[in-house]
XYZ file of C-alpha atoms in Angstrom:
166
model
C 12.387 -8.824 11.990
C 11.467 -7.276 8.683
C 8.922 -4.510 8.317
C 7.170 -2.420 5.691
C 7.841 1.306 5.589
C 4.791 3.400 4.687
C 5.632 6.915 3.560
C 3.414 9.777 2.489
C 4.131 13.239 1.155
C 2.027 15.144 3.691
C -0.355 14.557 6.579
C -3.326 15.109 4.267
C -2.455 11.733 2.682
C -3.014 9.822 5.950
C -6.773 9.182 5.486
C -5.873 7.269 2.315
C -2.654 5.610 3.498
C -4.214 4.415 6.743
C -6.024 1.856 4.574
C -2.612 0.325 3.832
C -1.552 0.147 7.466
C -4.940 -1.317 8.407
C -4.246 -4.256 6.069
C -0.672 -4.665 7.311
C -1.805 -4.553 10.946
C -4.620 -7.056 10.338
C -2.124 -9.456 8.744
C 0.366 -9.034 11.584
C 3.028 -7.213 9.572
C 5.190 -4.719 11.425
C 5.159 -1.304 9.770
C 6.484 2.200 10.217
C 4.686 5.307 9.033
C 6.474 8.520 8.096
C 5.731 11.822 6.373
C 8.555 12.597 3.993
C 8.466 14.638 0.820
C 10.366 13.869 -2.363
C 10.552 17.587 -3.140
C 10.457 19.398 0.213
C 12.686 17.042 2.255
C 14.698 15.067 -0.319
C 17.791 14.556 1.869
C 15.691 13.382 4.826
C 13.808 10.984 2.538
C 17.044 9.475 1.218
C 18.443 9.194 4.752
C 15.292 7.463 6.007
C 15.378 4.952 3.141
C 19.011 4.052 3.872
C 18.312 3.728 7.601
C 15.172 1.649 7.055
C 17.027 -0.774 4.786
C 19.778 -1.154 7.399
C 17.120 -1.950 10.032
C 15.458 -4.649 7.912
C 12.821 -2.905 5.816
C 11.515 -5.446 3.319
C 9.399 -3.107 1.169
C 8.323 0.509 0.901
C 4.806 1.768 0.233
C 4.734 5.407 -0.834
C 1.666 7.575 -1.270
C 1.678 11.026 -2.797
C -0.769 13.254 -4.585
C -0.654 15.683 -7.449
C 2.539 15.309 -9.487
C 4.658 14.515 -6.425
C 6.973 11.594 -6.967
C 7.739 10.081 -3.590
C 7.720 6.479 -4.790
C 10.208 7.249 -7.547
C 12.474 9.166 -5.187
C 12.452 6.222 -2.778
C 13.065 3.701 -5.589
C 16.090 5.735 -6.667
C 17.707 4.976 -3.291
C 16.984 1.272 -2.786
C 16.683 -2.069 -4.518
C 13.943 -3.116 -2.071
C 10.464 -3.314 -3.641
C 8.638 0.014 -3.818
C 4.881 0.229 -4.203
C 3.395 3.565 -5.235
C -0.072 4.714 -4.204
C -1.330 7.681 -6.246
C -3.419 9.907 -3.967
C -6.640 11.322 -5.401
C -6.028 14.996 -4.653
C -5.653 18.209 -6.576
C -7.439 19.489 -9.657
C -6.781 16.305 -11.661
C -8.211 13.973 -8.972
C -5.133 11.767 -8.908
C -4.496 11.365 -12.635
C -1.277 13.375 -12.367
C -0.178 11.288 -9.377
C -0.945 8.077 -11.265
C 1.123 9.119 -14.260
C 4.008 10.380 -12.101
C 4.057 7.077 -10.214
C 3.638 4.614 -13.060
C 5.936 6.257 -15.639
C 9.320 5.215 -14.248
C 12.482 4.874 -16.312
C 13.725 1.374 -17.053
C 15.752 -0.085 -14.214
C 13.997 1.854 -11.427
C 10.701 0.002 -11.007
C 7.764 1.135 -8.892
C 4.817 -1.235 -8.592
C 1.806 1.048 -8.937
C -1.660 0.358 -7.570
C -4.989 2.094 -8.112
C -5.601 5.710 -7.175
C -6.935 6.337 -3.670
C -8.138 4.162 -0.797
C -8.558 0.932 -2.796
C -5.021 1.355 -4.070
C -3.713 1.873 -0.538
C -5.445 -1.336 0.597
C -4.006 -3.208 -2.384
C -0.546 -1.821 -1.605
C -0.825 -3.405 1.829
C -1.873 -6.703 0.299
C 0.863 -6.559 -2.345
C 3.525 -5.894 0.288
C 2.130 -8.813 2.308
C 2.273 -11.089 -0.736
C 5.896 -10.102 -1.325
C 6.802 -10.944 2.266
C 4.662 -14.082 2.145
C 6.895 -15.647 -0.502
C 9.351 -16.574 2.284
C 6.893 -16.681 5.202
C 4.474 -19.609 5.166
C 2.541 -18.333 8.186
C 1.932 -14.970 6.504
C 0.949 -16.712 3.271
C -1.577 -18.704 5.307
C -3.017 -15.507 6.812
C -3.354 -14.078 3.310
C -5.246 -17.205 2.202
C -7.556 -16.903 5.225
C -8.202 -13.258 4.367
C -9.074 -14.206 0.781
C -11.402 -16.927 2.019
C -13.103 -14.367 4.252
C -13.651 -12.136 1.222
C -15.077 -15.046 -0.765
C -17.439 -15.952 2.067
C -18.580 -12.345 2.364
C -19.467 -12.138 -1.338
C -21.210 -15.513 -1.260
C -23.304 -14.377 1.714
C -24.193 -11.151 -0.094
C -25.298 -13.129 -3.145
C -27.391 -15.491 -1.024
C -29.158 -12.519 0.594
C -29.781 -10.952 -2.802
C -31.113 -14.181 -4.274
C -33.466 -14.636 -1.308
C -34.718 -11.075 -1.740
C -35.265 -11.561 -5.470
C -37.323 -14.703 -4.841
C -39.820 -12.766 -2.703
């Protein structure tokens, strides 16, 4: 069975990256979570990527803050999809992480989502959409999730309209 590997540069990234695993769990997608640094444990990161691919990893989601470049380091070692989540940490509040993640050289793509928790959630959804291309049941769960979001917004609007009519 395929799974999504969720990596982060340090344990301080977990409060953000947990938003990704929450989405994956809710959609029934197996996932593994690891702390692995592009700069402090580069050999271990490369070894994990190779092992994960051998065991059926379908996609990688990598979160890192400051100018760390975990997603790029992972993408350098696999042709599986890599999604980068810039973490909003450090003096630049994630701008450096965003630029380090999105500015990849041609031929080594990293799909990059928004900075922070919303980006981590979207990384989970994007990974699910990638897997859903060949999994009709997962695609159906994604559609149900979208419908739930639509219903939530419609209910919010109905409450607002009722309040405005008072």
